[in-house]
MMTF fields as JSON, N, C-alpha, C and O atoms, coordinates in Angstrom:
{
  "mmtfVersion": "1.0.0",
  "mmtfProducer": "UNKNOWN",
  "numBonds": 487,
  "numAtoms": 488,
  "numGroups": 122,
  "numChains": 1,
  "numModels": 1,
  "chainsPerModel": [1],
  "groupsPerChain": [122],
  "chainIdList": ["A"],
  "bondAtomList": [4, 2, 8, 6, 12, 10, 16, 14, 20, 18, 24, 22, 28, 26, 32, 30, 36, 34, 40, 38, 44, 42, 48, 46, 52, 50, 56, 54, 60, 58, 64, 62, 68, 66, 72, 70, 76, 74, 80, 78, 84, 82, 88, 86, 92, 90, 96, 94, 100, 98, 104, 102, 108, 106, 112, 110, 116, 114, 120, 118, 124, 122, 128, 126, 132, 130, 136, 134, 140, 138, 144, 142, 148, 146, 152, 150, 156, 154, 160, 158, 164, 162, 168, 166, 172, 170, 176, 174, 180, 178, 184, 182, 188, 186, 192, 190, 196, 194, 200, 198, 204, 202, 208, 206, 212, 210, 216, 214, 220, 218, 224, 222, 228, 226, 232, 230, 236, 234, 240, 238, 244, 242, 248, 246, 252, 250, 256, 254, 260, 258, 264, 262, 268, 266, 272, 270, 276, 274, 280, 278, 284, 282, 288, 286, 292, 290, 296, 294, 300, 298, 304, 302, 308, 306, 312, 310, 316, 314, 320, 318, 324, 322, 328, 326, 332, 330, 336, 334, 340, 338, 344, 342, 348, 346, 352, 350, 356, 354, 360, 358, 364, 362, 368, 366, 372, 370, 376, 374, 380, 378, 384, 382, 388, 386, 392, 390, 396, 394, 400, 398, 404, 402, 408, 406, 412, 410, 416, 414, 420, 418, 424, 422, 428, 426, 432, 430, 436, 434, 440, 438, 444, 442, 448, 446, 452, 450, 456, 454, 460, 458, 464, 462, 468, 466, 472, 470, 476, 474, 480, 478, 484, 482],
  "bondOrderList": [1, 1, 1, 1, 1, 1, 1, 1, 1, 1, 1, 1, 1, 1, 1, 1, 1, 1, 1, 1, 1, 1, 1, 1, 1, 1, 1, 1, 1, 1, 1, 1, 1, 1, 1, 1, 1, 1, 1, 1, 1, 1, 1, 1, 1, 1, 1, 1, 1, 1, 1, 1, 1, 1, 1, 1, 1, 1, 1, 1, 1, 1, 1, 1, 1, 1, 1, 1, 1, 1, 1, 1, 1, 1, 1, 1, 1, 1, 1, 1, 1, 1, 1, 1, 1, 1, 1, 1, 1, 1, 1, 1, 1, 1, 1, 1, 1, 1, 1, 1, 1, 1, 1, 1, 1, 1, 1, 1, 1, 1, 1, 1, 1, 1, 1, 1, 1, 1, 1, 1, 1],
  "groupList": [{"groupName": "MET", "atomNameList": ["N", "CA", "C", "O"], "elementList": ["N", "C", "C", "O"], "formalChargeList": [0, 0, 0, 0], "bondAtomList": [1, 0, 2, 1, 3, 2], "bondOrderList": [1, 1, 2], "singleLetterCode": "M", "chemCompType": "L-PEPTIDE LINKING"}, {"groupName": "LEU", "atomNameList": ["N", "CA", "C", "O"], "elementList": ["N", "C", "C", "O"], "formalChargeList": [0, 0, 0, 0], "bondAtomList": [1, 0, 2, 1, 3, 2], "bondOrderList": [1, 1, 2], "singleLetterCode": "L", "chemCompType": "L-PEPTIDE LINKING"}, {"groupName": "ILE", "atomNameList": ["N", "CA", "C", "O"], "elementList": ["N", "C", "C", "O"], "formalChargeList": [0, 0, 0, 0], "bondAtomList": [1, 0, 2, 1, 3, 2], "bondOrderList": [1, 1, 2], "singleLetterCode": "I", "chemCompType": "L-PEPTIDE LINKING"}, {"groupName": "ALA", "atomNameList": ["N", "CA", "C", "O"], "elementList": ["N", "C", "C", "O"], "formalChargeList": [0, 0, 0, 0], "bondAtomList": [1, 0, 2, 1, 3, 2], "bondOrderList": [1, 1, 2], "singleLetterCode": "A", "chemCompType": "L-PEPTIDE LINKING"}, {"groupName": "GLY", "atomNameList": ["N", "CA", "C", "O"], "elementList": ["N", "C", "C", "O"], "formalChargeList": [0, 0, 0, 0], "bondAtomList": [1, 0, 2, 1, 3, 2], "bondOrderList": [1, 1, 2], "singleLetterCode": "G", "chemCompType": "PEPTIDE LINKING"}, {"groupName": "PRO", "atomNameList": ["N", "CA", "C", "O"], "elementList": ["N", "C", "C", "O"], "formalChargeList": [0, 0, 0, 0], "bondAtomList": [1, 0, 2, 1, 3, 2], "bondOrderList": [1, 1, 2], "singleLetterCode": "P", "chemCompType": "L-PEPTIDE LINKING"}, {"groupName": "TYR", "atomNameList": ["N", "CA", "C", "O"], "elementList": ["N", "C", "C", "O"], "formalChargeList": [0, 0, 0, 0], "bondAtomList": [1, 0, 2, 1, 3, 2], "bondOrderList": [1, 1, 2], "singleLetterCode": "Y", "chemCompType": "L-PEPTIDE LINKING"}, {"groupName": "ARG", "atomNameList": ["N", "CA", "C", "O"], "elementList": ["N", "C", "C", "O"], "formalChargeList": [0, 0, 0, 0], "bondAtomList": [1, 0, 2, 1, 3, 2], "bondOrderList": [1, 1, 2], "singleLetterCode": "R", "chemCompType": "L-PEPTIDE LINKING"}, {"groupName": "SER", "atomNameList": ["N", "CA", "C", "O"], "elementList": ["N", "C", "C", "O"], "formalChargeList": [0, 0, 0, 0], "bondAtomList": [1, 0, 2, 1, 3, 2], "bondOrderList": [1, 1, 2], "singleLetterCode": "S", "chemCompType": "L-PEPTIDE LINKING"}, {"groupName": "THR", "atomNameList": ["N", "CA", "C", "O"], "elementList": ["N", "C", "C", "O"], "formalChargeList": [0, 0, 0, 0], "bondAtomList": [1, 0, 2, 1, 3, 2], "bondOrderList": [1, 1, 2], "singleLetterCode": "T", "chemCompType": "L-PEPTIDE LINKING"}, {"groupName": "ASP", "atomNameList": ["N", "CA", "C", "O"], "elementList": ["N", "C", "C", "O"], "formalChargeList": [0, 0, 0, 0], "bondAtomList": [1, 0, 2, 1, 3, 2], "bondOrderList": [1, 1, 2], "singleLetterCode": "D", "chemCompType": "L-PEPTIDE LINKING"}, {"groupName": "LYS", "atomNameList": ["N", "CA", "C", "O"], "elementList": ["N", "C", "C", "O"], "formalChargeList": [0, 0, 0, 0], "bondAtomList": [1, 0, 2, 1, 3, 2], "bondOrderList": [1, 1, 2], "singleLetterCode": "K", "chemCompType": "L-PEPTIDE LINKING"}, {"groupName": "GLU", "atomNameList": ["N", "CA", "C", "O"], "elementList": ["N", "C", "C", "O"], "formalChargeList": [0, 0, 0, 0], "bondAtomList": [1, 0, 2, 1, 3, 2], "bondOrderList": [1, 1, 2], "singleLetterCode": "E", "chemCompType": "L-PEPTIDE LINKING"}, {"groupName": "ASN", "atomNameList": ["N", "CA", "C", "O"], "elementList": ["N", "C", "C", "O"], "formalChargeList": [0, 0, 0, 0], "bondAtomList": [1, 0, 2, 1, 3, 2], "bondOrderList": [1, 1, 2], "singleLetterCode": "N", "chemCompType": "L-PEPTIDE LINKING"}, {"groupName": "PHE", "atomNameList": ["N", "CA", "C", "O"], "elementList": ["N", "C", "C", "O"], "formalChargeList": [0, 0, 0, 0], "bondAtomList": [1, 0, 2, 1, 3, 2], "bondOrderList": [1, 1, 2], "singleLetterCode": "F", "chemCompType": "L-PEPTIDE LINKING"}, {"groupName": "HIS", "atomNameList": ["N", "CA", "C", "O"], "elementList": ["N", "C", "C", "O"], "formalChargeList": [0, 0, 0, 0], "bondAtomList": [1, 0, 2, 1, 3, 2], "bondOrderList": [1, 1, 2], "singleLetterCode": "H", "chemCompType": "L-PEPTIDE LINKING"}, {"groupName": "VAL", "atomNameList": ["N", "CA", "C", "O"], "elementList": ["N", "C", "C", "O"], "formalChargeList": [0, 0, 0, 0], "bondAtomList": [1, 0, 2, 1, 3, 2], "bondOrderList": [1, 1, 2], "singleLetterCode": "V", "chemCompType": "L-PEPTIDE LINKING"}, {"groupName": "TRP", "atomNameList": ["N", "CA", "C", "O"], "elementList": ["N", "C", "C", "O"], "formalChargeList": [0, 0, 0, 0], "bondAtomList": [1, 0, 2, 1, 3, 2], "bondOrderList": [1, 1, 2], "singleLetterCode": "W", "chemCompType": "L-PEPTIDE LINKING"}, {"groupName": "GLN", "atomNameList": ["N", "CA", "C", "O"], "elementList": ["N", "C", "C", "O"], "formalChargeList": [0, 0, 0, 0], "bondAtomList": [1, 0, 2, 1, 3, 2], "bondOrderList": [1, 1, 2], "singleLetterCode": "Q", "chemCompType": "L-PEPTIDE LINKING"}, {"groupName": "CYS", "atomNameList": ["N", "CA", "C", "O"], "elementList": ["N", "C", "C", "O"], "formalChargeList": [0, 0, 0, 0], "bondAtomList": [1, 0, 2, 1, 3, 2], "bondOrderList": [1, 1, 2], "singleLetterCode": "C", "chemCompType": "L-PEPTIDE LINKING"}],
  "groupTypeList": [0, 1, 2, 1, 2, 3, 4, 5, 6, 7, 8, 4, 9, 4, 10, 10, 5, 3, 11, 0, 3, 12, 13, 1, 11, 3, 1, 12, 3, 5, 8, 6, 3, 1, 14, 11, 3, 4, 15, 16, 5, 0, 2, 4, 12, 17, 16, 3, 1, 5, 16, 17, 15, 3, 3, 4, 4, 4, 11, 16, 4, 10, 10, 1, 6, 12, 12, 2, 14, 15, 5, 16, 3, 4, 7, 1, 1, 18, 1, 19, 12, 4, 16, 1, 7, 1, 5, 4, 8, 8, 11, 4, 3, 10, 13, 10, 16, 7, 2, 3, 9, 12, 7, 4, 2, 5, 16, 17, 6, 7, 1, 12, 10, 16, 5, 4, 19, 4, 9, 1, 3, 3],
  "groupIdList": [1, 2, 3, 4, 5, 6, 7, 8, 9, 10, 11, 12, 13, 14, 15, 16, 17, 18, 19, 20, 21, 22, 23, 24, 25, 26, 27, 28, 29, 30, 31, 32, 33, 34, 35, 36, 37, 38, 39, 40, 41, 42, 43, 44, 45, 46, 47, 48, 49, 50, 51, 52, 53, 54, 55, 56, 57, 58, 59, 60, 61, 62, 63, 64, 65, 66, 67, 68, 69, 70, 71, 72, 73, 74, 75, 76, 77, 78, 79, 80, 81, 82, 83, 84, 85, 86, 87, 88, 89, 90, 91, 92, 93, 94, 95, 96, 97, 98, 99, 100, 101, 102, 103, 104, 105, 106, 107, 108, 109, 110, 111, 112, 113, 114, 115, 116, 117, 118, 119, 120, 121, 122],
  "secStructList": [7, 3, 3, 3, 3, 3, 7, 7, 1, 1, 6, 6, 6, 6, 6, 7, 2, 2, 2, 2, 2, 2, 2, 2, 2, 2, 2, 2, 6, 6, 2, 2, 2, 2, 2, 2, 6, 6, 7, 3, 3, 3, 7, 2, 2, 2, 2, 2, 2, 2, 2, 2, 2, 2, 6, 6, 7, 7, 1, 6, 6, 1, 2, 2, 2, 2, 2, 2, 2, 2, 2, 2, 2, 2, 2, 2, 6, 6, 6, 7, 1, 3, 3, 3, 3, 7, 1, 1, 7, 7, 2, 2, 2, 2, 2, 2, 2, 2, 2, 2, 2, 2, 6, 6, 7, 7, 3, 3, 1, 1, 4, 4, 4, 1, 6, 6, 7, 6, 6, 6, 7, 7],
  "xCoordList": [103.858, 102.905, 103.622, 104.796, 102.894, 103.355, 102.953, 101.766, 103.939, 103.684, 104.135, 105.301, 103.182, 103.48, 104.073, 103.486, 105.226, 105.847, 105.411, 105.715, 104.695, 104.139, 104.711, 104.815, 105.076, 105.615, 105.946, 105.642, 106.567, 106.88, 107.856, 108.869, 107.545, 108.477, 108.677, 109.783, 107.639, 107.717, 107.456, 107.971, 106.661, 106.243, 107.432, 108.409, 107.321, 108.335, 109.654, 110.622, 109.721, 110.994, 111.106, 112.202, 109.988, 110.018, 110.412, 110.91, 110.18, 110.532, 112.034, 112.45, 112.844, 114.298, 114.656, 114.369, 115.282, 115.596, 116.461, 116.288, 117.379, 118.235, 117.408, 117.614, 116.474, 115.627, 114.671, 114.385, 114.18, 113.3, 114.074, 113.533, 115.334, 116.17, 116.4, 116.415, 116.578, 116.727, 115.458, 115.519, 114.31, 113.048, 112.874, 112.364, 113.29, 113.196, 114.087, 113.7, 115.277, 116.153, 115.471, 115.577, 114.777, 114.063, 112.936, 112.694, 112.251, 111.206, 111.814, 111.212, 112.982, 113.632, 114.251, 114.511, 114.488, 115.204, 114.625, 115.402, 113.306, 112.794, 112.64, 112.196, 112.995, 112.726, 113.478, 112.933, 114.693, 115.444, 114.861, 114.786, 114.454, 113.844, 112.549, 112.276, 111.756, 110.536, 110.884, 110.24, 111.891, 112.327, 112.809, 112.456, 113.622, 114.13, 112.999, 113.119, 111.912, 110.759, 109.889, 108.869, 110.288, 109.565, 108.585, 107.87, 108.55, 107.635, 108.314, 109.528, 107.506, 108.021, 107.693, 106.528, 108.72, 108.472, 108.179, 108.724, 107.307, 106.966, 106.849, 106.302, 107.371, 107.261, 106.693, 107.184, 105.668, 105.009, 105.957, 105.804, 106.93, 107.882, 108.746, 109.227, 108.951, 109.709, 109.0, 109.639, 107.69, 106.893, 106.64, 106.796, 106.249, 105.832, 106.97, 106.771, 108.152, 109.253, 109.6, 109.675, 109.818, 110.137, 108.984, 109.214, 107.742, 106.593, 106.569, 106.375, 106.765, 106.773, 107.885, 107.667, 109.087, 110.205, 109.915, 110.171, 109.382, 109.081, 108.011, 107.994, 107.114, 106.042, 106.51, 105.753, 107.769, 108.309, 108.194, 108.246, 108.037, 107.919, 109.079, 110.234, 108.745, 109.787, 109.953, 111.08, 108.853, 108.932, 108.04, 106.867, 108.625, 107.867, 106.646, 106.756, 105.49, 104.262, 103.52, 102.428, 104.12, 103.416, 102.204, 101.996, 101.416, 100.189, 100.471, 99.723, 101.536, 101.885, 102.257, 101.883, 102.982, 103.346, 102.078, 101.949, 101.155, 99.907, 99.081, 98.398, 99.143, 98.4, 98.908, 98.148, 100.194, 100.831, 101.032, 100.709, 101.553, 102.063, 101.021, 101.203, 99.95, 98.977, 98.168, 97.865, 97.805, 97.11, 97.947, 97.392, 99.264, 100.109, 99.898, 99.744, 99.891, 99.701, 98.341, 98.227, 97.318, 95.99, 95.966, 95.341, 96.643, 96.698, 97.503, 97.132, 98.605, 99.406, 98.605, 98.746, 97.773, 96.982, 95.93, 95.348, 95.676, 94.808, 95.541, 94.914, 96.87, 97.697, 98.312, 98.616, 98.495, 99.208, 98.334, 97.108, 99.011, 98.337, 98.583, 98.142, 99.29, 99.552, 100.254, 100.826, 100.197, 100.86, 101.663, 101.152, 102.916, 103.747, 103.82, 104.447, 103.171, 103.141, 104.262, 104.255, 105.237, 106.365, 105.984, 105.05, 106.705, 106.4, 106.647, 107.433, 105.966, 106.168, 104.911, 104.088, 104.784, 103.62, 103.651, 104.655, 102.547, 102.454, 100.996, 100.355, 100.476, 99.097, 98.959, 97.961, 99.964, 99.912, 99.882, 99.088, 100.758, 100.789, 99.505, 98.991, 98.986, 97.711, 96.595, 95.711, 96.639, 95.651, 95.817, 94.829, 97.059, 97.304, 96.68, 96.053, 96.854, 96.279, 94.752, 94.105, 94.186, 92.726, 92.214, 91.254, 92.864, 92.446, 92.593, 91.693, 93.727, 93.963, 92.899, 92.363, 92.596, 91.597, 90.235, 89.526, 89.874, 88.586, 88.519, 87.447, 89.655, 89.689, 89.949, 90.008, 90.104, 90.348, 91.777, 92.037, 92.698, 94.114, 94.76, 94.588, 95.501, 96.125, 97.147, 97.85, 97.207, 98.166, 98.96, 98.392, 100.277, 101.164, 101.936, 102.291, 102.193, 102.902, 104.298, 105.063, 104.613, 105.951, 106.382, 105.598, 107.612, 108.139, 107.978, 107.636, 108.22, 108.161, 106.752, 106.585, 105.738, 104.366, 103.97, 102.939, 104.768, 104.498, 104.784, 105.826, 103.883, 104.112, 105.503, 105.911, 106.21, 107.535, 108.665, 109.834, 108.34, 109.387, 109.705, 110.629, 108.973, 109.186, 110.591, 111.133, 111.189, 112.545, 113.609, 114.787, 113.211, 114.188, 114.401, 115.495, 113.371, 113.472, 114.273, 114.028, 115.208, 116.007, 116.233, 116.887],
  "yCoordList": [91.001, 91.915, 93.19, 93.17, 94.277, 95.523, 95.448, 95.375, 95.464, 95.259, 96.472, 96.866, 97.059, 98.192, 97.666, 96.806, 98.182, 97.864, 98.958, 100.134, 98.558, 99.518, 99.267, 98.123, 100.334, 100.242, 101.627, 102.617, 101.709, 103.012, 103.808, 103.28, 105.06, 106.007, 107.178, 107.399, 107.905, 109.075, 108.687, 109.322, 107.653, 107.243, 107.011, 106.357, 107.563, 107.33, 108.036, 107.76, 108.943, 109.612, 111.004, 111.561, 111.581, 112.978, 113.878, 114.987, 113.378, 114.081, 114.304, 115.211, 113.486, 113.535, 112.923, 111.751, 113.712, 113.21, 111.946, 111.088, 111.821, 110.625, 109.392, 108.325, 109.535, 108.401, 108.044, 106.87, 109.064, 108.797, 108.078, 107.193, 108.454, 107.779, 106.318, 105.438, 106.061, 104.678, 103.885, 102.733, 104.505, 103.822, 103.534, 102.477, 104.46, 104.221, 103.043, 102.228, 102.955, 101.806, 100.499, 99.499, 100.51, 99.3, 98.954, 97.781, 99.978, 99.729, 99.146, 98.283, 99.608, 99.16, 97.77, 97.119, 97.313, 96.047, 94.862, 94.108, 94.656, 93.496, 93.721, 92.82, 94.889, 95.2, 94.286, 93.911, 93.933, 93.077, 91.661, 91.048, 91.153, 89.812, 89.811, 88.862, 90.869, 90.961, 91.005, 90.34, 91.78, 91.889, 90.539, 90.137, 89.839, 88.522, 87.53, 86.619, 87.705, 86.804, 87.19, 86.552, 88.224, 88.624, 89.773, 90.153, 90.323, 91.416, 92.767, 92.847, 93.825, 95.192, 95.802, 96.06, 96.031, 96.634, 98.12, 98.79, 98.623, 100.042, 100.514, 99.819, 101.701, 102.338, 103.728, 104.462, 104.085, 105.367, 106.551, 107.514, 106.485, 107.59, 107.77, 108.873, 106.695, 106.828, 107.76, 108.394, 107.842, 108.723, 110.053, 111.117, 109.985, 111.188, 112.177, 113.383, 111.693, 112.615, 113.51, 114.725, 112.979, 113.883, 114.821, 115.966, 114.344, 115.202, 116.353, 117.51, 116.028, 117.027, 118.047, 119.251, 117.557, 118.477, 119.374, 120.577, 118.8, 119.575, 120.63, 121.685, 120.332, 121.267, 122.354, 123.265, 122.245, 123.248, 122.872, 123.735, 121.577, 121.106, 121.591, 121.57, 122.028, 122.579, 121.864, 121.613, 121.531, 120.949, 119.715, 119.75, 118.633, 117.396, 117.687, 118.27, 117.27, 117.468, 118.75, 118.995, 119.578, 120.808, 120.472, 119.315, 121.479, 121.252, 120.565, 119.678, 120.964, 120.372, 118.896, 118.058, 118.59, 117.209, 116.368, 115.289, 116.882, 116.153, 116.013, 115.008, 117.016, 116.987, 115.888, 115.352, 115.554, 114.647, 113.227, 112.263, 113.078, 111.768, 110.66, 109.619, 110.839, 109.762, 109.571, 108.431, 110.644, 110.428, 109.643, 108.891, 109.811, 109.05, 107.558, 106.803, 107.131, 105.702, 105.236, 104.152, 106.041, 105.678, 105.516, 104.591, 106.409, 106.313, 105.099, 104.408, 104.843, 103.665, 102.381, 101.425, 102.366, 101.17, 100.915, 99.831, 101.884, 101.649, 100.808, 100.2, 100.779, 100.063, 98.79, 97.858, 98.751, 97.63, 96.381, 96.45, 95.242, 93.948, 93.232, 92.099, 93.9, 93.329, 94.339, 95.32, 94.078, 94.922, 94.028, 93.04, 94.384, 93.734, 94.697, 95.753, 94.324, 95.193, 94.787, 93.69, 95.681, 95.423, 95.755, 96.521, 95.18, 95.437, 96.899, 97.604, 97.317, 98.645, 99.488, 99.347, 100.349, 101.216, 102.261, 102.949, 102.374, 103.355, 103.542, 102.622, 104.745, 105.034, 104.954, 104.447, 105.457, 105.427, 104.008, 103.693, 103.142, 101.749, 101.029, 100.212, 101.334, 100.733, 101.167, 100.376, 102.413, 102.903, 102.21, 101.891, 101.979, 101.243, 99.854, 99.4, 99.185, 97.847, 97.92, 97.072, 98.93, 99.093, 99.259, 98.602, 100.147, 100.389, 99.115, 98.755, 98.437, 97.209, 96.171, 95.524, 96.013, 95.031, 95.372, 94.493, 96.647, 97.073, 96.794, 96.503, 96.881, 96.682, 95.23, 94.907, 94.358, 92.95, 92.66, 91.636, 93.549, 93.373, 92.563, 92.89, 91.51, 90.709, 91.515, 92.374, 91.215, 91.824, 90.698, 89.746, 90.823, 89.842, 90.538, 91.711, 89.802, 90.345, 89.749, 90.131, 88.813, 88.204, 88.074, 87.652, 88.432, 88.345, 86.945, 86.786, 85.938, 84.558, 84.136, 83.119, 84.906, 84.586, 85.189, 84.818, 86.108, 86.708, 85.642, 84.99, 85.452, 84.437, 84.567, 85.641, 83.443, 83.389, 83.757, 83.623, 84.222, 84.678, 83.674, 83.897, 82.599, 81.636, 81.09, 80.905, 80.829, 80.258, 81.342, 81.047, 82.609, 83.704, 84.321, 84.799, 84.317, 84.956, 84.064, 82.862, 84.664, 83.89, 84.681, 84.195],
  "zCoordList": [100.338, 100.941, 101.389, 101.757, 101.347, 101.958, 103.424, 103.74, 104.325, 105.748, 106.538, 106.497, 107.262, 108.133, 109.432, 110.089, 109.794, 111.072, 112.043, 111.845, 113.095, 114.051, 115.437, 115.881, 116.105, 117.455, 117.949, 117.284, 119.113, 119.685, 118.822, 118.364, 118.612, 117.989, 118.946, 119.438, 119.204, 120.091, 121.545, 122.465, 121.743, 123.09, 124.01, 123.647, 125.202, 126.226, 126.003, 126.711, 125.037, 124.743, 125.329, 125.386, 125.768, 126.175, 125.016, 125.212, 123.794, 122.544, 122.378, 121.657, 123.039, 122.891, 121.535, 121.29, 120.65, 119.313, 119.309, 118.443, 120.255, 120.303, 120.645, 120.067, 121.582, 121.956, 120.822, 120.588, 120.123, 118.985, 117.882, 117.22, 117.682, 116.685, 117.078, 116.217, 118.376, 118.852, 118.575, 118.146, 118.82, 118.562, 117.072, 116.703, 116.217, 114.775, 114.374, 113.538, 114.969, 114.692, 115.088, 114.378, 116.214, 116.662, 115.686, 115.401, 115.177, 114.178, 112.904, 112.264, 112.545, 111.311, 111.433, 110.421, 112.653, 112.867, 112.091, 111.506, 112.053, 111.315, 109.81, 109.099, 109.324, 107.914, 106.944, 105.906, 107.26, 106.339, 106.298, 105.234, 107.448, 107.47, 106.66, 105.926, 106.79, 105.982, 104.502, 103.69, 104.151, 102.759, 102.228, 101.12, 103.034, 102.611, 102.386, 101.567, 103.107, 102.963, 101.768, 101.509, 101.047, 99.85, 100.053, 99.125, 101.25, 101.561, 101.354, 101.169, 101.389, 101.367, 102.732, 103.035, 103.553, 104.859, 104.707, 103.829, 105.581, 105.571, 107.013, 107.87, 107.261, 108.569, 108.323, 107.465, 109.07, 108.865, 108.93, 108.18, 109.818, 109.962, 108.722, 108.46, 107.951, 106.699, 105.729, 104.89, 105.844, 104.983, 105.681, 105.083, 106.946, 107.664, 107.893, 107.746, 108.248, 108.543, 107.361, 107.547, 106.147, 105.037, 104.688, 104.298, 104.824, 104.545, 105.552, 105.178, 106.822, 107.89, 107.679, 107.817, 107.342, 107.091, 105.894, 105.944, 104.82, 103.61, 103.878, 103.244, 104.829, 105.159, 106.135, 106.472, 106.583, 107.498, 108.959, 109.836, 109.223, 110.61, 111.453, 111.029, 112.656, 113.507, 114.83, 115.257, 115.488, 116.816, 116.878, 116.506, 117.355, 117.517, 118.386, 119.464, 117.896, 118.631, 118.295, 118.809, 117.422, 117.044, 116.176, 115.812, 115.849, 115.084, 113.749, 113.338, 113.078, 111.79, 111.962, 111.142, 113.012, 113.324, 113.493, 112.914, 114.294, 114.54, 113.265, 113.07, 112.404, 111.139, 110.209, 109.403, 110.32, 109.357, 109.895, 109.2, 111.101, 111.521, 111.603, 110.973, 112.344, 112.454, 111.175, 110.823, 110.464, 109.184, 108.163, 107.361, 108.187, 107.262, 107.48, 106.52, 108.742, 109.023, 108.527, 107.955, 108.74, 108.251, 106.746, 106.227, 106.043, 104.582, 104.142, 103.193, 104.838, 104.491, 104.695, 103.932, 105.717, 105.983, 104.911, 104.87, 104.047, 102.897, 101.85, 100.983, 101.939, 100.971, 101.538, 100.794, 102.854, 103.475, 103.541, 103.633, 103.492, 103.545, 104.863, 105.054, 105.773, 107.079, 107.962, 107.486, 109.268, 110.259, 111.188, 111.717, 111.378, 112.383, 113.559, 113.47, 114.67, 115.862, 116.785, 117.343, 116.947, 117.824, 119.269, 119.505, 120.233, 121.646, 122.025, 121.392, 123.052, 123.611, 123.549, 122.645, 124.511, 124.6, 123.489, 123.301, 122.757, 121.677, 121.292, 120.783, 121.539, 121.139, 119.623, 119.112, 118.908, 117.449, 116.909, 116.023, 117.446, 116.991, 117.376, 116.611, 118.565, 118.967, 118.018, 117.687, 117.588, 116.633, 115.279, 114.618, 114.871, 113.62, 113.69, 112.733, 114.823, 115.013, 114.962, 114.348, 115.605, 115.601, 114.176, 113.772, 113.411, 112.025, 111.198, 110.439, 111.347, 110.586, 110.906, 110.006, 112.182, 112.603, 112.015, 111.526, 112.064, 111.492, 109.997, 109.465, 109.319, 107.868, 107.477, 106.29, 108.465, 108.168, 107.726, 107.094, 108.054, 107.71, 108.83, 110.004, 108.484, 109.534, 110.343, 109.81, 111.637, 112.55, 113.198, 113.733, 113.141, 113.776, 114.878, 114.762, 115.949, 117.094, 117.239, 118.125, 116.358, 116.341, 114.886, 114.036, 114.606, 113.249, 112.681, 111.509, 113.493, 112.999, 112.585, 111.911, 112.981, 112.587, 111.247, 110.686, 110.729, 109.418, 108.358, 108.416, 107.396, 106.363, 105.732, 105.288, 105.711, 105.12, 106.048, 105.684, 107.247, 108.17, 109.275, 110.057, 109.352, 110.427, 110.497, 111.587, 109.348, 109.361, 109.368, 109.57, 109.147, 109.116, 110.485, 110.784, 111.32, 112.638, 113.576, 113.681, 114.235, 115.188, 116.449, 117.373]
}
């Protein structure tokens, strides 16, 4: 399955690039376990960041940022077959869960609950 990993990226960072990079690392942490279980992990920022940069994005939270970041997740959710919601406050991740739920896409809150990951998560 293509599984969107959703959790805090910008939330709680004050737009500090170092803190946002730490949050991206946390989002990426379960990606290998998902891959080992036969899934394809996806993170919205993996798509949104290069699109934003290519479009001339300059400041986190600017109009261009807002135009790209949340819509990317919505578009990805048209393709994803599941969402892994990581802990932490995030309006964007909460919105991803809302969209997934409305579309009947399963949402998991623990890696070990994702099909095939029960024996991989430790």
